[in-house]
mmCIF file of C-alpha atoms in Angstrom:
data_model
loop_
_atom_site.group_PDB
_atom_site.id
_atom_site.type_symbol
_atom_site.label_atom_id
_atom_site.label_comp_id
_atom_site.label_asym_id
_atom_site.label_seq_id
_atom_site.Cartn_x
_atom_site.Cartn_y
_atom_site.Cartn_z
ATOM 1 C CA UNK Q 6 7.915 -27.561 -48.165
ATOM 2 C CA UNK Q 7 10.059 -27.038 -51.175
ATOM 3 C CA UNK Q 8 7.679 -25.227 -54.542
ATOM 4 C CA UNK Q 9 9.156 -28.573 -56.405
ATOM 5 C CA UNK Q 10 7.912 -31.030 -53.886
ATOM 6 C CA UNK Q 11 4.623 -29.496 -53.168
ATOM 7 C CA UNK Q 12 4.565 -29.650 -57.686
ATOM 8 C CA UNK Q 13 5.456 -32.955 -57.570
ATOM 9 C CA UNK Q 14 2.716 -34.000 -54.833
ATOM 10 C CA UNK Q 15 -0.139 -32.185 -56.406
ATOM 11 C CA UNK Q 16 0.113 -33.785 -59.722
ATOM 12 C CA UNK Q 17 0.201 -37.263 -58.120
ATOM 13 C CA UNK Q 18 -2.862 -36.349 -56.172
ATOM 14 C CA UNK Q 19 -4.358 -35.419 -59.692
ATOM 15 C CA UNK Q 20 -3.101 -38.499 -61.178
ATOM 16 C CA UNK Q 21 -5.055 -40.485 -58.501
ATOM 17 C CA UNK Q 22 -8.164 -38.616 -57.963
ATOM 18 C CA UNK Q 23 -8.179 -38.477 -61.936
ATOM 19 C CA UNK Q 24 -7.851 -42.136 -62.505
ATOM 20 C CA UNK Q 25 -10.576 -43.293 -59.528
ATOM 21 C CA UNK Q 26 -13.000 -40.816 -61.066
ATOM 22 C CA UNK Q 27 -12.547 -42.325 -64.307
ATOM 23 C CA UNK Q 28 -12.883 -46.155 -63.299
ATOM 24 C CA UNK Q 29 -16.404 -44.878 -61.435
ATOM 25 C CA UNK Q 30 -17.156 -43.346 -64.694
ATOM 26 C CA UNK Q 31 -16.482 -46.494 -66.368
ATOM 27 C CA UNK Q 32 -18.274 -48.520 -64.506
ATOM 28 C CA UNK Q 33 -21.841 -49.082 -65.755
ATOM 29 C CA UNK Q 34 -24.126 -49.138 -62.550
ATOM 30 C CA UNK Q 35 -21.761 -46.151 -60.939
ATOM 31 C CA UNK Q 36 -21.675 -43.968 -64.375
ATOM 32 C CA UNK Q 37 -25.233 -42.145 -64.011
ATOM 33 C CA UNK Q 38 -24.475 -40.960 -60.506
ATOM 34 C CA UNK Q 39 -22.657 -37.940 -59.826
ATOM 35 C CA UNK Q 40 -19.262 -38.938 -57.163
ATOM 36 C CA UNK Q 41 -16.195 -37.008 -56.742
ATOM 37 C CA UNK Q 42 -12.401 -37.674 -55.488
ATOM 38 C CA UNK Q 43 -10.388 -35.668 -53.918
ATOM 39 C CA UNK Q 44 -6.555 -37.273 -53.273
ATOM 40 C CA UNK Q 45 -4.967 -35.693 -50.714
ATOM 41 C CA UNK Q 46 -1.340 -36.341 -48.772
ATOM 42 C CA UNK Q 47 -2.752 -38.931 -46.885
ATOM 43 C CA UNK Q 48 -6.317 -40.294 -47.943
ATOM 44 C CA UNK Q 49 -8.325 -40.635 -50.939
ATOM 45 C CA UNK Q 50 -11.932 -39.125 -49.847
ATOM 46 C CA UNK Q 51 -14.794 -40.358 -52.287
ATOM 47 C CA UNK Q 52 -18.452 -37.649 -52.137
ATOM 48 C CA UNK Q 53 -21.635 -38.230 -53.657
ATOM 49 C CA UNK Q 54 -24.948 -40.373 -53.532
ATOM 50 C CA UNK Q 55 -26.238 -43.924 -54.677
ATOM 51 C CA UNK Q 56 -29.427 -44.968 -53.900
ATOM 52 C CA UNK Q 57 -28.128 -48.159 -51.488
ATOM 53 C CA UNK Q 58 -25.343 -49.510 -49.953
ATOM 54 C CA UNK Q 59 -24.558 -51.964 -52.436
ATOM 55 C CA UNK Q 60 -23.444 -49.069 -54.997
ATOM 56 C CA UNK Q 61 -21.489 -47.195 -52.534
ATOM 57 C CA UNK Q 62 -19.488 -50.176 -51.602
ATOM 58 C CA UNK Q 63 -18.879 -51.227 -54.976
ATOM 59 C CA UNK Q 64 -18.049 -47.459 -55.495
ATOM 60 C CA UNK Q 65 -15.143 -47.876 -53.080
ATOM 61 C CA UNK Q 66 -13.736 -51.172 -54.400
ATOM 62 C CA UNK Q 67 -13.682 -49.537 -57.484
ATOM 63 C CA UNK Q 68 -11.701 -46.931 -56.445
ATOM 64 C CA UNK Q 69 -9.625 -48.890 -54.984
ATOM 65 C CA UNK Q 70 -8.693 -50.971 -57.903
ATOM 66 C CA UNK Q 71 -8.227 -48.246 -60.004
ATOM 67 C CA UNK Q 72 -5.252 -47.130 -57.890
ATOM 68 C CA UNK Q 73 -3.688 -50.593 -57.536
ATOM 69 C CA UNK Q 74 -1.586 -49.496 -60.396
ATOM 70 C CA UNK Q 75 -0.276 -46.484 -58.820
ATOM 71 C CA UNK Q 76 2.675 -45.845 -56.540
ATOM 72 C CA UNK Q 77 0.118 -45.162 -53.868
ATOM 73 C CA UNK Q 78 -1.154 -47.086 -50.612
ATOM 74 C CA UNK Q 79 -3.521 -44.478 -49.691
ATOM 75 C CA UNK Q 80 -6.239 -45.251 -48.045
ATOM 76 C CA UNK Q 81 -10.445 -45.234 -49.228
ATOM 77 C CA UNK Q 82 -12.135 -42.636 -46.871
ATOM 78 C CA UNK Q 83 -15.923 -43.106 -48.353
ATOM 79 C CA UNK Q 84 -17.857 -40.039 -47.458
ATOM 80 C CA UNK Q 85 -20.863 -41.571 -50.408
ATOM 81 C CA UNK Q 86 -23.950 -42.006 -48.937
ATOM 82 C CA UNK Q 87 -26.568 -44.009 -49.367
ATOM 83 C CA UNK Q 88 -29.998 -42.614 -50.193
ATOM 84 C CA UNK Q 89 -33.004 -44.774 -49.923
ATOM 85 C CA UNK Q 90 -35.083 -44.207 -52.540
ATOM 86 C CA UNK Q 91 -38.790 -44.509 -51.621
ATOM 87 C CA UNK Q 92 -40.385 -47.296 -54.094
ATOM 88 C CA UNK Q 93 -43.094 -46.983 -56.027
ATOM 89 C CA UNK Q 94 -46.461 -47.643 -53.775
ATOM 90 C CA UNK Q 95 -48.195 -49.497 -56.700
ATOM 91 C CA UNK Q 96 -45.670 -51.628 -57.227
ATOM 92 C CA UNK Q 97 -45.478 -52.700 -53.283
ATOM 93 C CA UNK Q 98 -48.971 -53.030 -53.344
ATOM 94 C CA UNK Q 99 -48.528 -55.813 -56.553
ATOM 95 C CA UNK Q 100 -45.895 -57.444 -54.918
ATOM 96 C CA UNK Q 101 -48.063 -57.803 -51.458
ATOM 97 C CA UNK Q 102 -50.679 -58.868 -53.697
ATOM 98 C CA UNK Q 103 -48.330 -61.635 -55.206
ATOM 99 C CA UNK Q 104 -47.092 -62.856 -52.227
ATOM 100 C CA UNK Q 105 -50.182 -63.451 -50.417
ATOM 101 C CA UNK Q 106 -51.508 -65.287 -53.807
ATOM 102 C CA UNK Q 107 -48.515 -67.675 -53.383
ATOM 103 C CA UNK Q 108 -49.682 -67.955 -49.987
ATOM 104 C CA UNK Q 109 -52.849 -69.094 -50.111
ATOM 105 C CA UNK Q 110 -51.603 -72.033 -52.739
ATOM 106 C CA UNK Q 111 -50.601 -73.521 -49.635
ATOM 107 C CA UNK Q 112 -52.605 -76.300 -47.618
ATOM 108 C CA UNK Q 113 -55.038 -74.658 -44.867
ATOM 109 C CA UNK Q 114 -53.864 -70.943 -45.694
ATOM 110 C CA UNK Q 115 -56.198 -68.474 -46.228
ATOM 111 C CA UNK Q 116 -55.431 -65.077 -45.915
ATOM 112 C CA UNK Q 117 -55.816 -61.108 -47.126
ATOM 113 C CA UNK Q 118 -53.475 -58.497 -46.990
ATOM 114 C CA UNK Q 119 -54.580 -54.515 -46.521
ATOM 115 C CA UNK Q 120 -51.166 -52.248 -47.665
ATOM 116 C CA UNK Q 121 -51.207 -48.722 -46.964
ATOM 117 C CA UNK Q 122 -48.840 -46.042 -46.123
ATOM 118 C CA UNK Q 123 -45.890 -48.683 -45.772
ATOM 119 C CA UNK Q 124 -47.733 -50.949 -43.853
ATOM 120 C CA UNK Q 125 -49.127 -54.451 -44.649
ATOM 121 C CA UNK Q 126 -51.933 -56.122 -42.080
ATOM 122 C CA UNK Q 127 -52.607 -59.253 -42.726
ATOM 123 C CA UNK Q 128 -56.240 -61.466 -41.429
ATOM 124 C CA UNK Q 129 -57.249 -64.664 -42.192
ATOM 125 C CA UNK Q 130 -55.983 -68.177 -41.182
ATOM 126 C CA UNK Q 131 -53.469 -70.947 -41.084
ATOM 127 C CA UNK Q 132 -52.735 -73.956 -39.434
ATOM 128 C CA UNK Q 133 -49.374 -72.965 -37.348
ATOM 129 C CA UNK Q 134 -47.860 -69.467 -35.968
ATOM 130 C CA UNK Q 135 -44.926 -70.642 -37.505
ATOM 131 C CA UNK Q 136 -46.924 -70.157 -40.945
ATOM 132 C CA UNK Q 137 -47.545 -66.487 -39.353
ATOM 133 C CA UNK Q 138 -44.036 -65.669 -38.856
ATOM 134 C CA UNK Q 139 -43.283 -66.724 -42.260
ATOM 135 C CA UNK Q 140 -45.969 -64.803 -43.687
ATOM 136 C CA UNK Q 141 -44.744 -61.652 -41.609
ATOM 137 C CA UNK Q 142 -41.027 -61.996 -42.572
ATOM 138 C CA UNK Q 143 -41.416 -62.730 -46.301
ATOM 139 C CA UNK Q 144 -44.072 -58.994 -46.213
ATOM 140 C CA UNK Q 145 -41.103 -57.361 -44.360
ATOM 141 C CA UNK Q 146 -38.765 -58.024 -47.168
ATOM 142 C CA UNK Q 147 -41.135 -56.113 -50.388
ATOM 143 C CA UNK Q 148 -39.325 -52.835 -51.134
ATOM 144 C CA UNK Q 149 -41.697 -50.102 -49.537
ATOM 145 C CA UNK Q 150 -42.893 -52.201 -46.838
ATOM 146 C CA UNK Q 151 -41.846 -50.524 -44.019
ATOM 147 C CA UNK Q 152 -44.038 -53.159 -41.014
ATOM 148 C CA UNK Q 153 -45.874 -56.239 -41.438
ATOM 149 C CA UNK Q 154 -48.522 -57.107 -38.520
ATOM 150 C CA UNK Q 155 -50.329 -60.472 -39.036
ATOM 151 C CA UNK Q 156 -53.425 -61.729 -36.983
ATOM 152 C CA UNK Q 157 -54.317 -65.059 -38.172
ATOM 153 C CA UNK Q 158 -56.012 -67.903 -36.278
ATOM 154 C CA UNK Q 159 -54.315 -71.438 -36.347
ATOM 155 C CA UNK Q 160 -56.222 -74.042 -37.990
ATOM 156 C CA UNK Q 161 -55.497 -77.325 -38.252
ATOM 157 C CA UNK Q 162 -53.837 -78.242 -41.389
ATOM 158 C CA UNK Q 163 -55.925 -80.160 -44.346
ATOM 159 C CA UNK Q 164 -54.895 -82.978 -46.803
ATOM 160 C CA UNK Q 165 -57.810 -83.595 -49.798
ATOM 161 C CA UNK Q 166 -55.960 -86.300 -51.043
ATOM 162 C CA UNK Q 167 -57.579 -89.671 -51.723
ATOM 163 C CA UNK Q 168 -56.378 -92.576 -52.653
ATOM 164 C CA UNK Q 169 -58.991 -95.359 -54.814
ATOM 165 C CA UNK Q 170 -58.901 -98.600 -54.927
ATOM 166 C CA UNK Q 171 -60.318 -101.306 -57.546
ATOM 167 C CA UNK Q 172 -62.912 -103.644 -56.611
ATOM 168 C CA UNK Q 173 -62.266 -106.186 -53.999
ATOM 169 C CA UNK Q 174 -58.353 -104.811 -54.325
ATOM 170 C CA UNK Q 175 -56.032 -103.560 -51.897
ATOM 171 C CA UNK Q 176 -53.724 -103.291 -55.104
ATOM 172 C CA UNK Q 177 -52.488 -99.181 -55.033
ATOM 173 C CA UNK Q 178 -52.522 -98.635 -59.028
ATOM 174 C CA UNK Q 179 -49.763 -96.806 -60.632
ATOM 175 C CA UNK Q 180 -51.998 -93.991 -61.055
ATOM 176 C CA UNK Q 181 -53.011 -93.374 -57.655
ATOM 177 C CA UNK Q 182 -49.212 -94.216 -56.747
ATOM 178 C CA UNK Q 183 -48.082 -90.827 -57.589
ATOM 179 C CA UNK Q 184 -50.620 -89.144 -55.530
ATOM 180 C CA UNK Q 185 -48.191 -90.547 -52.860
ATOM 181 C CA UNK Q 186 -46.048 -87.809 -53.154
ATOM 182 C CA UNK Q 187 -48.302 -85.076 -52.219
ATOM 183 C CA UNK Q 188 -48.809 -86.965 -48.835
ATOM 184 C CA UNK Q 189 -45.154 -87.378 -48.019
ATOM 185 C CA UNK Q 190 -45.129 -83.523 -49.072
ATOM 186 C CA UNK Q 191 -47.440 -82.815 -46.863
ATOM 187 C CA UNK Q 192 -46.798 -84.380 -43.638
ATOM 188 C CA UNK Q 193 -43.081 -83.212 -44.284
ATOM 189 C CA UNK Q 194 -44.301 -79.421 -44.070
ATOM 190 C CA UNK Q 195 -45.966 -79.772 -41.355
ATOM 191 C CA UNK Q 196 -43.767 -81.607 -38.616
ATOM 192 C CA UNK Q 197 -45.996 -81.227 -35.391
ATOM 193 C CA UNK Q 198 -48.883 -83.100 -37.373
ATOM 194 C CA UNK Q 199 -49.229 -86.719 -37.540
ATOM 195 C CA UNK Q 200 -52.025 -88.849 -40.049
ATOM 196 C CA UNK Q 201 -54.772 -91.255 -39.586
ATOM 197 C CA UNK Q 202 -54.720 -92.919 -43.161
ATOM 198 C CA UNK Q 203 -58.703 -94.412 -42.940
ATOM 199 C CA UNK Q 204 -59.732 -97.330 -45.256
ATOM 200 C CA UNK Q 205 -63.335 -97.293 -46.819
ATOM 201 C CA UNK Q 206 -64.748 -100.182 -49.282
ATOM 202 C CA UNK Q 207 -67.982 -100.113 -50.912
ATOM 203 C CA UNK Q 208 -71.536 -101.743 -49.609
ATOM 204 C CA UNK Q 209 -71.270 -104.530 -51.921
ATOM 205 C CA UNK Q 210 -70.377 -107.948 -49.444
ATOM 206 C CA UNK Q 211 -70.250 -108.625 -46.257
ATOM 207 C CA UNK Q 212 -69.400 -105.923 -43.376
ATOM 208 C CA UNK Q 213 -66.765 -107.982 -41.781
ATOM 209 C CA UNK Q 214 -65.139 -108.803 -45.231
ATOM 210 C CA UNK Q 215 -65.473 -104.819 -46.142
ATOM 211 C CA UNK Q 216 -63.978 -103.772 -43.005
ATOM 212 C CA UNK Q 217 -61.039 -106.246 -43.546
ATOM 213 C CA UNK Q 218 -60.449 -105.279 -46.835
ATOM 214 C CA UNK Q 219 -60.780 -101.139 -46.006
ATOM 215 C CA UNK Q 220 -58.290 -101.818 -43.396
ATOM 216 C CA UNK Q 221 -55.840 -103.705 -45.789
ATOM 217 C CA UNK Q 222 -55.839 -100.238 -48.072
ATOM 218 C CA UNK Q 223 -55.091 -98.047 -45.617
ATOM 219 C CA UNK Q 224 -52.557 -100.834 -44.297
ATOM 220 C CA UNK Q 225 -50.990 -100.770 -47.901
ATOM 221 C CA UNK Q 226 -50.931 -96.812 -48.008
ATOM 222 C CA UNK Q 227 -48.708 -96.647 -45.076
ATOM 223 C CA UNK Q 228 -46.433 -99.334 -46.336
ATOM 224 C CA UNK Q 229 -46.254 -97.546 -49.242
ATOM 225 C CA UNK Q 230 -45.392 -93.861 -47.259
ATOM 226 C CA UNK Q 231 -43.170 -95.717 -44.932
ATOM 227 C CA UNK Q 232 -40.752 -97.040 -48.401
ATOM 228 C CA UNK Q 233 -40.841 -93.382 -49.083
ATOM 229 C CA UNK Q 234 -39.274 -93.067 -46.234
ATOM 230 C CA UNK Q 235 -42.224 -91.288 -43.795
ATOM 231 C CA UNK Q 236 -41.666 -91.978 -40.120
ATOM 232 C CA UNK Q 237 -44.140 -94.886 -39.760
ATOM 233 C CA UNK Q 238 -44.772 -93.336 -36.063
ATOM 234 C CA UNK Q 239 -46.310 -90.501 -37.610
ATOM 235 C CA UNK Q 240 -48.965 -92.870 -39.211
ATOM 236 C CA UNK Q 241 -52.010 -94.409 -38.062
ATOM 237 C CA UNK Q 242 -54.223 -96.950 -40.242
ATOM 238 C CA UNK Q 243 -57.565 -97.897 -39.380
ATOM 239 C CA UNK Q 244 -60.899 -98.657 -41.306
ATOM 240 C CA UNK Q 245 -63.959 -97.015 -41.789
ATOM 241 C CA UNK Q 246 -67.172 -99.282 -42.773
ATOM 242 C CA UNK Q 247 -68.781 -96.643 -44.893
ATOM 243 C CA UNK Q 248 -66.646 -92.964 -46.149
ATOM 244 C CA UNK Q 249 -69.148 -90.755 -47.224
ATOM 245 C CA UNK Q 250 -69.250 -89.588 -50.489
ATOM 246 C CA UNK Q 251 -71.082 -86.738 -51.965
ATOM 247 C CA UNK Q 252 -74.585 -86.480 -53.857
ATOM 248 C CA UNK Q 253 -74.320 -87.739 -57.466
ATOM 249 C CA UNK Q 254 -70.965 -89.156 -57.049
ATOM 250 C CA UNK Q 255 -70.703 -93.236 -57.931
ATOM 251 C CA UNK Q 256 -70.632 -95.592 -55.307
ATOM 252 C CA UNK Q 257 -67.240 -96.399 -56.280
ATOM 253 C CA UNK Q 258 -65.302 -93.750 -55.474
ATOM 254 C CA UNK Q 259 -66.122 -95.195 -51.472
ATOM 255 C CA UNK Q 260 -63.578 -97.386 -52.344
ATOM 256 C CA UNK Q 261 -61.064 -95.109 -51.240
ATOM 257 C CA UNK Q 262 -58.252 -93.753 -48.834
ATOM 258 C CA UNK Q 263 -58.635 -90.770 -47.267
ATOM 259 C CA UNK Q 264 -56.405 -88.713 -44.479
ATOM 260 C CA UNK Q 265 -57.360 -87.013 -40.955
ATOM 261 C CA UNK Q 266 -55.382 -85.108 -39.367
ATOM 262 C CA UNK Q 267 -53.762 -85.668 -35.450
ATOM 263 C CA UNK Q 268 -52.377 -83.220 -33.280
ATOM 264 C CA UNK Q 269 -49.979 -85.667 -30.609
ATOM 265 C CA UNK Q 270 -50.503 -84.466 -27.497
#
């Protein structure tokens, strides 16, 4: 090759390699990382180390913008690699110890979580295995969590809600209206369930006229799910002649609503 030629080459390959190294200088998540070009007849070859593979691909687009301007169609031979960066253990461990926290807000889940040396194990229960799997694949995803091995035992799901009534009323108030929502919450989470909505009244009256009226509550609770659009298979109501209530609480709070949960066979 003609001195001139082989001139004229290397300062173009200088031009390039100078101008990529510069735009990965410039650009604020690539500038603390040491990465070199090299521009040769036929390739631009890009060395060095990130921490992940988001930086080393946005290392390469980079580069390859920068020579969009250029007389050049070369193309991006990326020889960066991605080092992962082992995370800091306390940090995993708070995370772990978040996300089982937000766990356990949940209906029926209770659980712990044990994290050492990159690996999470999980006891306690919950109502589904589904709720296991989701509790294994949300672990898996903490930086520095390297496995994830859950043993829970399913327990059937449980719904505290309850629903009172006035005296001699199968009237739902406004206030008790909006505990609606945490039903229809509820049974949507947890598809393979289906509820028994049970009617109680107080002891004042006649049995027959308290039954009646118990069953017209739970009656009017499913009316009401049913507008908010539950499948009314998925609901049972029925009538209870007494619901018990606790020690010191007042009789009238038996004037309630309350849920059970069925498994269809």
């Amino acid at each position: 090759m003609p001195w001139g030629i082989w001139q004229f080459r290397q300062s173009i390959e200088r031009r390039i390699a100078a101008n990529a190294a510069a735009a990965l200088l410039a650009a604020p998540e690539l500038s603390i990382y040491r990465l070199e070009v090299e521009a040769h007849q036929d390739r631009v070859t890009l060395h060095g180390r990130v921490p992940n593979q988001y930086l080393r691909n946005l290392a390469e687009q980079v580069a390859k913008t920068s020579l969009s301007n250029l007389p050049s169609d070369l193309p991006i031979d990326n020889q960066i690699i991605a080092v992962r960066i082992p995370p800091d253990p306390t940090q995993t461990a708070s995370e772990v110890e978040r996300a089982i926290a937000t766990f356990n807000q949940l209906d029926g889940i209770k659980i712990r979580a044990n994290f050492a040396n990159g690996k999470v194990t999980v006891t306690g229960s919950a109502p589904s295995s589904i709720d296991a799997q989701r509790i294994s694949q949300s672990l898996s995803q903490i930086p520095g969590v390297d496995s994830a091995i859950v043993t829970i035992d399913s327990t059937p799901p449980v719904i505290k809600t309850k629903i009172f009534f006035p005296s001699e009323s199968a009237q739902i108030t406004a206030k008790e209206a909006q505990k609606l929502k945490q039903v229809k919450e509820f049974i949507r989470s947890h598809p393979k369930y289906h509820l028994k909505i049970i009617g109680g009244s107080d002891r004042t009256g006649e049995t027959e006229i308290n039954l009646r009226l118990a069953l017209e509550r739970a009656q009017a609770v499913k009316a009401a799910l049913v507008a908010q659009g539950v499948e009314p298979q998925r609901l049972q109501a029925a009538s209870r002649a007494e619901l018990s209530i606790s020690e010191g609480e007042p009789e009238w709070t038996s004037r309630r609503v309350e849920f059970e949960i069925i498994k269809p066979k």
